[in-house]
PDB file of C-alpha atoms and ligand atoms in Angstrom:
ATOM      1  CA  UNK E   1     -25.024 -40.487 -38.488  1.00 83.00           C
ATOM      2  CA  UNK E   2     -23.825 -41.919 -41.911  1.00 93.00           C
ATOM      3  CA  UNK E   3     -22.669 -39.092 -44.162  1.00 97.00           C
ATOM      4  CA  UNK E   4     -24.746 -37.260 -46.667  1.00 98.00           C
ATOM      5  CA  UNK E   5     -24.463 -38.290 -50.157  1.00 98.00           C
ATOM      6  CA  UNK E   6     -23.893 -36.042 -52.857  1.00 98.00           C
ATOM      7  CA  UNK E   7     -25.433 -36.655 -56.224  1.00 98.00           C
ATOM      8  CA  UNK E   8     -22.812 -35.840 -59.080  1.00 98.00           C
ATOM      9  CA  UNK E   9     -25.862 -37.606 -61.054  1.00 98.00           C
ATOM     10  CA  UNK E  10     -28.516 -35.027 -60.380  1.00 98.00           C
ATOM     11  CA  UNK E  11     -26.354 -32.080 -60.139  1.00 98.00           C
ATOM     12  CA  UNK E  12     -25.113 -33.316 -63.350  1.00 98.00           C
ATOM     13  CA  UNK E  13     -28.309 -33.460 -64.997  1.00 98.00           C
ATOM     14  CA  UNK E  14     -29.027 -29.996 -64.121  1.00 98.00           C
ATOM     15  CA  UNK E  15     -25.568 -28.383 -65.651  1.00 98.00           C
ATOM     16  CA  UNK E  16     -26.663 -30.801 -68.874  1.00 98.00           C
ATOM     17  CA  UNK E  17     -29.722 -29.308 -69.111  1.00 98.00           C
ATOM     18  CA  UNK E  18     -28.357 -25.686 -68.845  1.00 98.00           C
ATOM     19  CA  UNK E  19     -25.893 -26.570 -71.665  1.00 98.00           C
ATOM     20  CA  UNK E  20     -28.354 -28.038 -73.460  1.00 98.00           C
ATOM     21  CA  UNK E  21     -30.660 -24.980 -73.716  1.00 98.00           C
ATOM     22  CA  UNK E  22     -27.224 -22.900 -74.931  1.00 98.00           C
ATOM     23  CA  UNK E  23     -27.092 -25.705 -77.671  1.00 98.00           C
ATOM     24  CA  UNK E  24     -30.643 -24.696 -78.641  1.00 98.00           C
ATOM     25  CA  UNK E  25     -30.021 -20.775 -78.785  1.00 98.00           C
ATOM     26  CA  UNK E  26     -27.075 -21.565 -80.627  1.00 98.00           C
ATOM     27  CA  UNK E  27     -28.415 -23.649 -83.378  1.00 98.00           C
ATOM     28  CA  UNK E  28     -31.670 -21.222 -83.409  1.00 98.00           C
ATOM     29  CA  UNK E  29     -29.082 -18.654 -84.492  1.00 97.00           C
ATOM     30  CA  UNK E  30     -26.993 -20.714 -87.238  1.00 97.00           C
ATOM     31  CA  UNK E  31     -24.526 -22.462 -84.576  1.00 98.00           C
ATOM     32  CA  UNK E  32     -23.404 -25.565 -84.138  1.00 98.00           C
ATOM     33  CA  UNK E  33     -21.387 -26.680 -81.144  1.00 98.00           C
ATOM     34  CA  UNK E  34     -18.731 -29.527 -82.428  1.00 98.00           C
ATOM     35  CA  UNK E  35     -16.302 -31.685 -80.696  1.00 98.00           C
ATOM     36  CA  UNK E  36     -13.280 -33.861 -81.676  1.00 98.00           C
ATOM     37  CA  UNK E  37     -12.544 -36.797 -79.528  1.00 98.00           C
ATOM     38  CA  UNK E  38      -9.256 -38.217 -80.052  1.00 98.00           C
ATOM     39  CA  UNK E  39      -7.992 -41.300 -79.113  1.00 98.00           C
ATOM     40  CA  UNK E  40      -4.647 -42.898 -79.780  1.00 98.00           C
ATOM     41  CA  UNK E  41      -4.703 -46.849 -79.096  1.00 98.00           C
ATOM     42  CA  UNK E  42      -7.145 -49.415 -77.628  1.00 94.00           C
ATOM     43  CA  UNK E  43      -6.912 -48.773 -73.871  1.00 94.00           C
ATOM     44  CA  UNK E  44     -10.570 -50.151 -73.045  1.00 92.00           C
ATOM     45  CA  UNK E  45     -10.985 -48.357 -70.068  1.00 92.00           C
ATOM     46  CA  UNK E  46     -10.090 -44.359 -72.548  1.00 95.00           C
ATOM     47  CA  UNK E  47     -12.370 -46.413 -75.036  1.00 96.00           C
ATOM     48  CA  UNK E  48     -15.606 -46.451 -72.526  1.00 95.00           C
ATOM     49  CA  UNK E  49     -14.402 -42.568 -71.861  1.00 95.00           C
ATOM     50  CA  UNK E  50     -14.223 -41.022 -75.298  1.00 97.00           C
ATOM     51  CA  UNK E  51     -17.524 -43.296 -76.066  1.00 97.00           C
ATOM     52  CA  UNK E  52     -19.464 -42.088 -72.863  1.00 97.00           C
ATOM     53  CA  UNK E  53     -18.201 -37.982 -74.000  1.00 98.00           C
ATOM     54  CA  UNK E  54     -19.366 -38.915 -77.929  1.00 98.00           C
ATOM     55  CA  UNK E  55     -22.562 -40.193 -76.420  1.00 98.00           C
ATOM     56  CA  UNK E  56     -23.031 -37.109 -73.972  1.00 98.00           C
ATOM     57  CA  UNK E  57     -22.525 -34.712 -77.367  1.00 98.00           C
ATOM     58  CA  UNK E  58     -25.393 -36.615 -79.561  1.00 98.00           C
ATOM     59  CA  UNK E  59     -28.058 -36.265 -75.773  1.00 98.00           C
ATOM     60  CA  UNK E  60     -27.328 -32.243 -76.205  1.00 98.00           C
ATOM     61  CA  UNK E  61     -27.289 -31.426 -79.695  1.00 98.00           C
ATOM     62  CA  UNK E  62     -23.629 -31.405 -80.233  1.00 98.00           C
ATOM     63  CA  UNK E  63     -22.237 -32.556 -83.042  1.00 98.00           C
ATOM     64  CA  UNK E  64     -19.329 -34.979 -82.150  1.00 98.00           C
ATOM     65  CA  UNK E  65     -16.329 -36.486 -84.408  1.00 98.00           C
ATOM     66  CA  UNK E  66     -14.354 -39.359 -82.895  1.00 98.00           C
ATOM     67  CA  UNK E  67     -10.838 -40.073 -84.636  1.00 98.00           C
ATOM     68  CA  UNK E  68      -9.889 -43.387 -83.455  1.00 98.00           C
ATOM     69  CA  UNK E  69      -5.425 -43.518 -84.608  1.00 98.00           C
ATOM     70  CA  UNK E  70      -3.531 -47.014 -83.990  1.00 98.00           C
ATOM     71  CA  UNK E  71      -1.554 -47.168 -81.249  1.00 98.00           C
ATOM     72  CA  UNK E  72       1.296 -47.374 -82.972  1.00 98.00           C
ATOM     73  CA  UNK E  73       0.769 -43.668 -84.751  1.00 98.00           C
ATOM     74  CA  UNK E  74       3.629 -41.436 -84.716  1.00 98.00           C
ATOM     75  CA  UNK E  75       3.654 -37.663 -83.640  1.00 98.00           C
ATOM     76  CA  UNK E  76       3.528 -36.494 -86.909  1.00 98.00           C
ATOM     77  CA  UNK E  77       0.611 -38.195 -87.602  1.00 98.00           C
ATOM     78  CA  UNK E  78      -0.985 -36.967 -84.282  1.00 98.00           C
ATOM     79  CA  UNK E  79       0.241 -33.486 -85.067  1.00 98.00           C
ATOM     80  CA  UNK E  80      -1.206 -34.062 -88.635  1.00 98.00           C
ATOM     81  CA  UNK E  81      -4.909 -34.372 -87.424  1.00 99.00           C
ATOM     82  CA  UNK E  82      -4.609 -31.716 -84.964  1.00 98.00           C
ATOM     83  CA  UNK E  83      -3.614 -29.460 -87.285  1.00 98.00           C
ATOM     84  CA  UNK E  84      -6.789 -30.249 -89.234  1.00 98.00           C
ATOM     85  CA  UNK E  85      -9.083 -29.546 -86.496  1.00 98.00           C
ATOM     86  CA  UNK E  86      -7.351 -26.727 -85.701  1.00 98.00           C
ATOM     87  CA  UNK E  87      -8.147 -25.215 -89.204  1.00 98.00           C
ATOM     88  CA  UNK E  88     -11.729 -26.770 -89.104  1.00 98.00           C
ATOM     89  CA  UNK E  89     -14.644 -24.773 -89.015  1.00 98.00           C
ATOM     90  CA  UNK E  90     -17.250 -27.036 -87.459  1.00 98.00           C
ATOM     91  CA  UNK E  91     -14.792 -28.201 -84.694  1.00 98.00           C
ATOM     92  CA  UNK E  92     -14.903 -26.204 -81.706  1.00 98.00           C
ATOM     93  CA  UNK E  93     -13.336 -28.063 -79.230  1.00 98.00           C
ATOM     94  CA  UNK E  94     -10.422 -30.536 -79.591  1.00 98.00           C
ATOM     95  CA  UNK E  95      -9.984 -33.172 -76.456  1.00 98.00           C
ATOM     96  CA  UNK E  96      -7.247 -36.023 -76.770  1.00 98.00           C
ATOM     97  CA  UNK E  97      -7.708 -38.484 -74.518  1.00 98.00           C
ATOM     98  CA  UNK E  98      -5.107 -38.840 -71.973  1.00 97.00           C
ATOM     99  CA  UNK E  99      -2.720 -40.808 -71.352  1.00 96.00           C
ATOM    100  CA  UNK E 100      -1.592 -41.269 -74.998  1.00 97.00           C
ATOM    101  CA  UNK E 101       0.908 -44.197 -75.658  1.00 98.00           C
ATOM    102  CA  UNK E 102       4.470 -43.738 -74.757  1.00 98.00           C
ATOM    103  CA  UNK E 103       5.694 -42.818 -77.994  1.00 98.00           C
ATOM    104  CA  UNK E 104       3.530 -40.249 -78.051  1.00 98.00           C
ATOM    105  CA  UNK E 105       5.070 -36.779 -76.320  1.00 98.00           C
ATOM    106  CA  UNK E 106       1.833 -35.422 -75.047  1.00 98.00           C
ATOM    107  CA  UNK E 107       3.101 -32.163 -73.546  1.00 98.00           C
ATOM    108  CA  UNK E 108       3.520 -31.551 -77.422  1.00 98.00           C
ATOM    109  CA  UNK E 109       0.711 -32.719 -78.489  1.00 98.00           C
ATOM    110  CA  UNK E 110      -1.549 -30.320 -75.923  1.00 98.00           C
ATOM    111  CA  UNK E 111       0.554 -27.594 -77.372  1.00 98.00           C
ATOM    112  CA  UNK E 112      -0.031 -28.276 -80.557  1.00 98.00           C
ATOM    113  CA  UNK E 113      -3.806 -27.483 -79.921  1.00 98.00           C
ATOM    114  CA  UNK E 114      -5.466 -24.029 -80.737  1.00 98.00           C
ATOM    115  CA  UNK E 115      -5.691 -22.935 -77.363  1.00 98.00           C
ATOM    116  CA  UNK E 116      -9.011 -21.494 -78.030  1.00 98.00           C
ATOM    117  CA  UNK E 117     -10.302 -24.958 -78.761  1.00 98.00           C
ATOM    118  CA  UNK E 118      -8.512 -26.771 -75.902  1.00 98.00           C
ATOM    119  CA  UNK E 119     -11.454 -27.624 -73.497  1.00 98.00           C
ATOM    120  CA  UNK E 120      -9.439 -29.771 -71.656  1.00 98.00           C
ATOM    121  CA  UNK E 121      -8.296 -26.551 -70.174  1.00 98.00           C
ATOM    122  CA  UNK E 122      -4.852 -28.928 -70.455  1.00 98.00           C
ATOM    123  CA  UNK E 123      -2.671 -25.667 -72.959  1.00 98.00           C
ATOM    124  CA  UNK E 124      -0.034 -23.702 -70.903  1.00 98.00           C
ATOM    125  CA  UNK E 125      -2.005 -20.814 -72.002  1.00 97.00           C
ATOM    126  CA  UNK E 126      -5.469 -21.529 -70.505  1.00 98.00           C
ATOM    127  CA  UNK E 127      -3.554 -23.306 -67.165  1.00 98.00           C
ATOM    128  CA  UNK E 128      -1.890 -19.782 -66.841  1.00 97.00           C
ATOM    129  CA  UNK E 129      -5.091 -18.120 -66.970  1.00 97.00           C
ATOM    130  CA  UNK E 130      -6.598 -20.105 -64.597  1.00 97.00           C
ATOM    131  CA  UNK E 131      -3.969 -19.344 -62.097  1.00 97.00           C
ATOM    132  CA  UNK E 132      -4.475 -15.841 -62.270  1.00 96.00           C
ATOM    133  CA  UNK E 133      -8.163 -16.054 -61.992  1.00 94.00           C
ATOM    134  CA  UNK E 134      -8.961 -14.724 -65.515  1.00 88.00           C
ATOM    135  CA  UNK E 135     -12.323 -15.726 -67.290  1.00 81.00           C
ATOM    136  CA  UNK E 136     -11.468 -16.009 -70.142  1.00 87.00           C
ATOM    137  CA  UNK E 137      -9.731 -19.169 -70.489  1.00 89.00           C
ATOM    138  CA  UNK E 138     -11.870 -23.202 -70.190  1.00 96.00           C
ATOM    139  CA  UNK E 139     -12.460 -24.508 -67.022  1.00 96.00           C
ATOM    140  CA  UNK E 140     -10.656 -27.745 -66.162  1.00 98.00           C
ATOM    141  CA  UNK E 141     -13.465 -30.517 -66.420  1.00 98.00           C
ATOM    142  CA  UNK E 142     -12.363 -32.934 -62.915  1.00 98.00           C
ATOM    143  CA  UNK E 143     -11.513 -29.653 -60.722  1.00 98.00           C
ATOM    144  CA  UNK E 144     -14.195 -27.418 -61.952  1.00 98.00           C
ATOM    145  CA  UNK E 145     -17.278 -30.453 -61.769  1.00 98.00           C
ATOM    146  CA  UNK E 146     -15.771 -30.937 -58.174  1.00 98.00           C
ATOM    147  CA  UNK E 147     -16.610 -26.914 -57.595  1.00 98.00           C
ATOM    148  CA  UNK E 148     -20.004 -27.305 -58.887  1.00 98.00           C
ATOM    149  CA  UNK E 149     -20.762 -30.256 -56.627  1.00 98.00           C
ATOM    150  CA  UNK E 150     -20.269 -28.079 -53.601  1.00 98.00           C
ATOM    151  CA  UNK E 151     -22.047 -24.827 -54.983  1.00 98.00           C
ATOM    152  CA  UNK E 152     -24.991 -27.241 -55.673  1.00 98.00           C
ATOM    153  CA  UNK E 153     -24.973 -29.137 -52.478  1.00 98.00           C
ATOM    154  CA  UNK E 154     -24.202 -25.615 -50.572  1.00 98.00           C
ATOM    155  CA  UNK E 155     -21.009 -26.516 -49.500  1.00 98.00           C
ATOM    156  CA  UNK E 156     -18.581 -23.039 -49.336  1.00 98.00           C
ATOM    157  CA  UNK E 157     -14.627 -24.003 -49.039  1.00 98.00           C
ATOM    158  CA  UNK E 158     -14.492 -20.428 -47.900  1.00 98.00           C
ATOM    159  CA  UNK E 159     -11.951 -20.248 -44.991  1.00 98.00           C
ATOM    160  CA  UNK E 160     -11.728 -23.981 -44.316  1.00 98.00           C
ATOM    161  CA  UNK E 161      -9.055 -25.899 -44.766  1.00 99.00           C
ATOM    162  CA  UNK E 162      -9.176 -27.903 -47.814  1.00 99.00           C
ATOM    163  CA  UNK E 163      -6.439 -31.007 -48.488  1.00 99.00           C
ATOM    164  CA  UNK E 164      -6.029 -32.175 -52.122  1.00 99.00           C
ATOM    165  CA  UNK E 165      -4.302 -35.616 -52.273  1.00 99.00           C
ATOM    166  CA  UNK E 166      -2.295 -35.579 -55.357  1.00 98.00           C
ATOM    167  CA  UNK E 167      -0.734 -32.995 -57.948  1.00 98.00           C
ATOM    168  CA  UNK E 168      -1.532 -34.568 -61.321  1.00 98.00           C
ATOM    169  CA  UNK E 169      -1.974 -31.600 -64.219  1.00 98.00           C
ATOM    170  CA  UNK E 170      -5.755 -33.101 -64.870  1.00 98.00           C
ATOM    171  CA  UNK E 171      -6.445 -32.488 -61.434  1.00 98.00           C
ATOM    172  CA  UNK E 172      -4.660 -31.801 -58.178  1.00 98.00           C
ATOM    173  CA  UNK E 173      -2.588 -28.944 -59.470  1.00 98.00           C
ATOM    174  CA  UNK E 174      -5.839 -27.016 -61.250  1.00 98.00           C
ATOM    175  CA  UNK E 175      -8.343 -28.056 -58.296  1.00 98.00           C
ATOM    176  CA  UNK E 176      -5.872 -26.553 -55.693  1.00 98.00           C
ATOM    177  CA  UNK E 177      -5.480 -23.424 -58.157  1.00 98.00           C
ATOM    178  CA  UNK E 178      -9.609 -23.177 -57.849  1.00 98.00           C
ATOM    179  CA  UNK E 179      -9.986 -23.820 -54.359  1.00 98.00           C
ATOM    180  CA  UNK E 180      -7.911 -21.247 -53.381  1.00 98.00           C
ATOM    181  CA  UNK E 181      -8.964 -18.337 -55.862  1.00 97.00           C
ATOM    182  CA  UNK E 182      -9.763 -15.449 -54.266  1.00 97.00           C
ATOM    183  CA  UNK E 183     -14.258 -15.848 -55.579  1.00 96.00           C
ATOM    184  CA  UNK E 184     -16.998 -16.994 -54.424  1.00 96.00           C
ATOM    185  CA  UNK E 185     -17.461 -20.469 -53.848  1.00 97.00           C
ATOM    186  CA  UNK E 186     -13.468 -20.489 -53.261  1.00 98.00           C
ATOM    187  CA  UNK E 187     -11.194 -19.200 -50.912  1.00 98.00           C
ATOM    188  CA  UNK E 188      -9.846 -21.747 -48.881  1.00 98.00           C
ATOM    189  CA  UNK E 189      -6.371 -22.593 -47.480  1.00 98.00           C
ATOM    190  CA  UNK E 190      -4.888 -25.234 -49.565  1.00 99.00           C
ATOM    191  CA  UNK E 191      -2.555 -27.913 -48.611  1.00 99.00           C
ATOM    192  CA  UNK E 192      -1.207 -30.408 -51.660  1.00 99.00           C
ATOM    193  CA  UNK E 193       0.182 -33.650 -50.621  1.00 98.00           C
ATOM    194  CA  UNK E 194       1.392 -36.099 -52.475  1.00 98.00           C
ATOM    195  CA  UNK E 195       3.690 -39.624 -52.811  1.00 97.00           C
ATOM    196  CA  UNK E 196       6.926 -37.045 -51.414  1.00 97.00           C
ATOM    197  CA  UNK E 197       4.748 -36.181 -48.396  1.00 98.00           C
ATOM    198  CA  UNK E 198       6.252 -37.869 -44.992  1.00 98.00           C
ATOM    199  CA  UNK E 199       2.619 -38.329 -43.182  1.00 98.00           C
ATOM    200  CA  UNK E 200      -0.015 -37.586 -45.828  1.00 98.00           C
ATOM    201  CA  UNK E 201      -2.451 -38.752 -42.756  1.00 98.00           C
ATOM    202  CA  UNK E 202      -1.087 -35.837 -40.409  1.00 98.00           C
ATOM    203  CA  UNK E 203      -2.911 -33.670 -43.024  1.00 99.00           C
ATOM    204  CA  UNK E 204      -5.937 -35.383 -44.002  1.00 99.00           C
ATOM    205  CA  UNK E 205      -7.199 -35.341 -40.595  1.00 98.00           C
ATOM    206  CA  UNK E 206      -7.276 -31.692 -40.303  1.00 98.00           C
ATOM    207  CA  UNK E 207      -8.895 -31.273 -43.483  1.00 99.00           C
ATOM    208  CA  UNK E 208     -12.516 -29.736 -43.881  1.00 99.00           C
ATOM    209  CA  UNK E 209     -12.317 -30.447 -47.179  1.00 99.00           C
ATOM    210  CA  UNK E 210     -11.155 -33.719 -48.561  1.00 99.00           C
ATOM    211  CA  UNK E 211     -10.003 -34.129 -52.126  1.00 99.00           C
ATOM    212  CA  UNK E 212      -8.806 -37.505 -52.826  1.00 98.00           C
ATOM    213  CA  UNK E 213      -7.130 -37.871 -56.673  1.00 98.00           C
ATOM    214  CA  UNK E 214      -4.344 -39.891 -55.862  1.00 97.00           C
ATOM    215  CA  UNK E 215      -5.268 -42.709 -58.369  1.00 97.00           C
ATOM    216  CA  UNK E 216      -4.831 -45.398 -55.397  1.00 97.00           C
ATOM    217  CA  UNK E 217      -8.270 -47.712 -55.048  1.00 97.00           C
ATOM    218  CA  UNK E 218      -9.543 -47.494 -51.105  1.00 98.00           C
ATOM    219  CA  UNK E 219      -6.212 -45.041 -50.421  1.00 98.00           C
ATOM    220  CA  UNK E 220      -8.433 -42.828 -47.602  1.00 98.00           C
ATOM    221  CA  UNK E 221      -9.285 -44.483 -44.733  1.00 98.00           C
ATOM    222  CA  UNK E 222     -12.112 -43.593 -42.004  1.00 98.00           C
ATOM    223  CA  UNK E 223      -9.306 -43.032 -40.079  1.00 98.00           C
ATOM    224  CA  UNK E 224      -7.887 -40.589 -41.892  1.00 99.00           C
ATOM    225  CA  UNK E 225     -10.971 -37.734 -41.944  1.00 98.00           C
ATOM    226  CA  UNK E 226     -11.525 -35.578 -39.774  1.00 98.00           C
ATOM    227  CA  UNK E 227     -15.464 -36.159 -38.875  1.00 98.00           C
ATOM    228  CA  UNK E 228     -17.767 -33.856 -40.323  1.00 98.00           C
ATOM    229  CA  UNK E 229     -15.165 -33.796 -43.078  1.00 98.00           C
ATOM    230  CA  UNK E 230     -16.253 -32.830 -46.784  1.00 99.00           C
ATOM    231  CA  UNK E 231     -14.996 -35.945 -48.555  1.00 99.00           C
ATOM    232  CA  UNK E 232     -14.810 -36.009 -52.865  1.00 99.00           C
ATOM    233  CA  UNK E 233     -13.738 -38.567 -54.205  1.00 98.00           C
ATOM    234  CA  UNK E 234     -12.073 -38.236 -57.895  1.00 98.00           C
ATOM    235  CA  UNK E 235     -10.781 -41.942 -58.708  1.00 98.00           C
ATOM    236  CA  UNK E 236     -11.887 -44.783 -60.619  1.00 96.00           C
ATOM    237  CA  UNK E 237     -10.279 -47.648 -59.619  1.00 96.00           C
ATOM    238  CA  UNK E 238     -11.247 -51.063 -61.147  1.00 93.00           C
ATOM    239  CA  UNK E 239     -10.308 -53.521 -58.670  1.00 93.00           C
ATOM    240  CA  UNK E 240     -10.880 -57.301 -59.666  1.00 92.00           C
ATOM    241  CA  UNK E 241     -13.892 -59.124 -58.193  1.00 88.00           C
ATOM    242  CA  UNK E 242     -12.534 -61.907 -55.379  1.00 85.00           C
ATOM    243  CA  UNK E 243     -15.295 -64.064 -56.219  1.00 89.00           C
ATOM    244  CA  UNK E 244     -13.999 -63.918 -60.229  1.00 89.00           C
ATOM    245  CA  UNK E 245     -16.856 -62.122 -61.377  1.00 90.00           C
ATOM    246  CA  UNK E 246     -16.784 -58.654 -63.361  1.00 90.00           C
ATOM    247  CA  UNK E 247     -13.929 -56.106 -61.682  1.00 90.00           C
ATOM    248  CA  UNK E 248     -15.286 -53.950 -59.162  1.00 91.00           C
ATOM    249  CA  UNK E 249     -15.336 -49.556 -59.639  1.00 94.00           C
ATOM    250  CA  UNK E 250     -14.183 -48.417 -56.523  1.00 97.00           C
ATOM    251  CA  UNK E 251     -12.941 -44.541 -56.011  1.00 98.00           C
ATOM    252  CA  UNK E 252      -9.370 -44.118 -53.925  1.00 98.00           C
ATOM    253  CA  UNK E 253     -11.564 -43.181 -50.559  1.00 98.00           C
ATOM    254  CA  UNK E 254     -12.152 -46.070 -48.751  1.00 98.00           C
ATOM    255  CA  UNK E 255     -16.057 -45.815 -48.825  1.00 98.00           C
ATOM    256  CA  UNK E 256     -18.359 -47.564 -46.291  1.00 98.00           C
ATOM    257  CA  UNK E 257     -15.525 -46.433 -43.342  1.00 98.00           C
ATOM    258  CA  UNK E 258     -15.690 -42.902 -44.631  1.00 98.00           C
ATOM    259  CA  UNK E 259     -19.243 -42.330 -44.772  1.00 98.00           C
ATOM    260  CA  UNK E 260     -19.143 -43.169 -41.740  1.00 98.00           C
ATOM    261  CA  UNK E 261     -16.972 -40.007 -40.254  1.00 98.00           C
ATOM    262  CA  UNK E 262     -17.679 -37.852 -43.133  1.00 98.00           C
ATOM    263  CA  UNK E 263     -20.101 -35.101 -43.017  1.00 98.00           C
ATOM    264  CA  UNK E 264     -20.920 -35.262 -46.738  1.00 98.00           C
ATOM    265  CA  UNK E 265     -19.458 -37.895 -49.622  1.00 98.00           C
ATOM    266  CA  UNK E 266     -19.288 -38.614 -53.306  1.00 98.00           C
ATOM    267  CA  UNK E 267     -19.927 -42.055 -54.125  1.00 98.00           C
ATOM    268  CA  UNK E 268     -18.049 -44.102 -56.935  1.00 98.00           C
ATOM    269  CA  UNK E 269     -19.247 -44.293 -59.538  1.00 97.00           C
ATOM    270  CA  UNK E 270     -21.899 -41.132 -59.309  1.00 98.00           C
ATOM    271  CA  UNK E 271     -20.012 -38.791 -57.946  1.00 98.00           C
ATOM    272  CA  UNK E 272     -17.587 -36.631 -59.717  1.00 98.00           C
ATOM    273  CA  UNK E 273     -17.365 -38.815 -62.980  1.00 97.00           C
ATOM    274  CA  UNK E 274     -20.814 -37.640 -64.574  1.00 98.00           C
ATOM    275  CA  UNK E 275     -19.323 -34.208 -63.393  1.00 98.00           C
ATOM    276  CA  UNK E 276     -16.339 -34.150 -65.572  1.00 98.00           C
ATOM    277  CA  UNK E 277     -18.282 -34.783 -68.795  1.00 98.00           C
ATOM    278  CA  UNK E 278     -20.460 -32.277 -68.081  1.00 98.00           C
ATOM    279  CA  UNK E 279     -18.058 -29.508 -67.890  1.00 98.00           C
ATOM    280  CA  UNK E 280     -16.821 -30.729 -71.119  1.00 98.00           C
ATOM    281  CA  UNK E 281     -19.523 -30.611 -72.962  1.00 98.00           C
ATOM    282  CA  UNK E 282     -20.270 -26.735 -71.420  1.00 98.00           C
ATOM    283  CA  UNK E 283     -16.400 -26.024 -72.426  1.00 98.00           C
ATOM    284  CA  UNK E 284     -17.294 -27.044 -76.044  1.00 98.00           C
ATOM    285  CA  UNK E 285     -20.443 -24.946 -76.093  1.00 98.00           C
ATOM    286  CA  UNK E 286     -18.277 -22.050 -74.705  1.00 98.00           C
ATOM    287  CA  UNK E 287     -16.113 -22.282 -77.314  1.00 98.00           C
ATOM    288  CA  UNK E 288     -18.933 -22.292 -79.857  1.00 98.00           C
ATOM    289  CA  UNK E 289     -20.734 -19.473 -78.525  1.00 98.00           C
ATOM    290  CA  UNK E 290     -16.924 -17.661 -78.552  1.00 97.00           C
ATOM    291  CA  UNK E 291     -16.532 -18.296 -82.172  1.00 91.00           C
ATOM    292  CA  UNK E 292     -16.409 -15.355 -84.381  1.00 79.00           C
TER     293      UNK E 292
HETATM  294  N1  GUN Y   1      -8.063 -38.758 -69.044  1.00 57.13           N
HETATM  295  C1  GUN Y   1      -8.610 -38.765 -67.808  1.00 57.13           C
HETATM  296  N2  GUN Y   1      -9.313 -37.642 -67.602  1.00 57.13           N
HETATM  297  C2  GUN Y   1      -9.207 -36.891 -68.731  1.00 57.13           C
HETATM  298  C3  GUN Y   1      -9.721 -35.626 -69.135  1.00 57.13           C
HETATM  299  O1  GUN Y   1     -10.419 -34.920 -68.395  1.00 57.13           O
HETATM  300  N3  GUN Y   1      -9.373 -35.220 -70.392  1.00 57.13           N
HETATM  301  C4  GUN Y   1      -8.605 -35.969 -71.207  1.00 57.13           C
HETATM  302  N4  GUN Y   1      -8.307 -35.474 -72.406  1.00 57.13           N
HETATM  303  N5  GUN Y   1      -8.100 -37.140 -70.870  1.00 57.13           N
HETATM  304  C5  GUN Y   1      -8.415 -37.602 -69.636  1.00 57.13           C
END
């Protein structure tokens, strides 16, 4: 039996509609969520991101700003406009898109940013509180949308064995960090592999859980699931269209093989894209509703 699908677009909708209703108690009492979206250079593909997050803001009520530098900007300039929305009272939350050009030092950068408006969740001092398991920090948008999805489609990691493929800082690092808190809607075993692991397939076909962020298009094969599996997918691929036509989205889990042997899969695109906004946009409102 092919695998059940799960919706990132509905379960989505329904964490936009929550934040939308904070929106509407904040602004009833004086409040206005903002957001800065920053974006250093033309990358198109960080251009459709930042303008699919600015366009997310206006649906909810929350006022957006979009600073657009040249590619060519220096840190100091970067720093410069940080410090700015740092200071600003209407700004709540700061996001620069990632990755920034090379010139750019971006470990810097996210350090440069008032950790109470980083809800990126990217600052050393919100990534520390995630590891311990306090609330008080943001939660990261790609791992934290990912831990929706199974709350909302009733899937509990608890006690299974869950296998993250990759260790990025946006994702495989925090979503292990999650998965294995000791909560609810957590506590599994964790295994992290990665391009220094000698058989990542050994591993991925014990896994319960299936968390592919490897940023490899079709990586996962049916082959390598265990069926019954839990399968997310996390990339976005473009892959360019044999017949010449418009490139192709594809996620880095090989998908028509892996529904297949899966139990339950996120399709690309649908899956845990619309996710990651929507955290965002609850991070900013956080932040608002935190404001003294
Ligand atoms: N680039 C890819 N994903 C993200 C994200 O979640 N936040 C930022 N700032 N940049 C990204």
């Amino acid at each position: 039996m092919p695998a059940k699908i799960i919706d990132g677009k509905a379960i989505s909708a329904m964490l936009n509609e929550e934040t939308r209703q904070r929106v509407e108690a904040l602004r009833a009492a004086g409040k206005t969520p903002g957001l800065a979206v920053v974006l250093i250079g033309d990358d198109p593909a960080s251009q459709i991101y930042v303008n699919s997050k600015v366009r997310k803001c206006a649906e909810l009520g929350i006022y957006s700003e979009k600073h657009l530098l040249p590619g060519d900007s220096t840190m100091a300039d970067v720093l410069a406009l940080i410090d700015k929305l740092n200071s600003d009272p209407a700004i709540d939350g700061i996001l620069v898109q990632s990755p920034p050009p090379p010139q750019i030092d971006e470990a810097k950068v996210i350090e440069a940013i008032n950790p109470d408006k980083d809800v990126d969740c990217f600052h050393e001092r919100n990534v520390g509180r995630l590891l311990i398991g306090e609330r008080e920090g943001f939660r990261p948008c790609t791992p934290w949308g990912v831990m929706v999805l199974l709350e909302k489609s009733g899937i509990d990691p608890a006690g299974m064995h869950a296998v993250v493929i990759g260790r990025s800082n946006i994702v495989g690092k925090p979503m292990a960090a999650l998965l294995m808190q000791k909560a609810r809607g957590a506590n599994a075993t964790v295994t992290v592999v990665h391009s220094g692991t000698r058989d990542i397939a050994r591993y991925t076909r014990d896994a319960e859980l299936l968390i592919a962020a490897i940023g490899k298009a079709e990586f996962v094969t049916g082959d390598m699931i265990k069926p019954g599996a839990t399968v997310i997918d996390v990339g976005i691929n473009r892959i360019p269209d044999p017949a010449g036509g418009k490139p192709r989205l594809v996620g880095d889990v090989k998908f028509d093989e892996a529904r297949e042997v899966a139990g339950a899969i996120t399709p690309v695109p649908g899956g845990v894209g619309p996710m990651t906004i929507a955290v965002l946009m609850s991070n900013a409102v956080t932040a608002c509703e935190r404001r003294k």
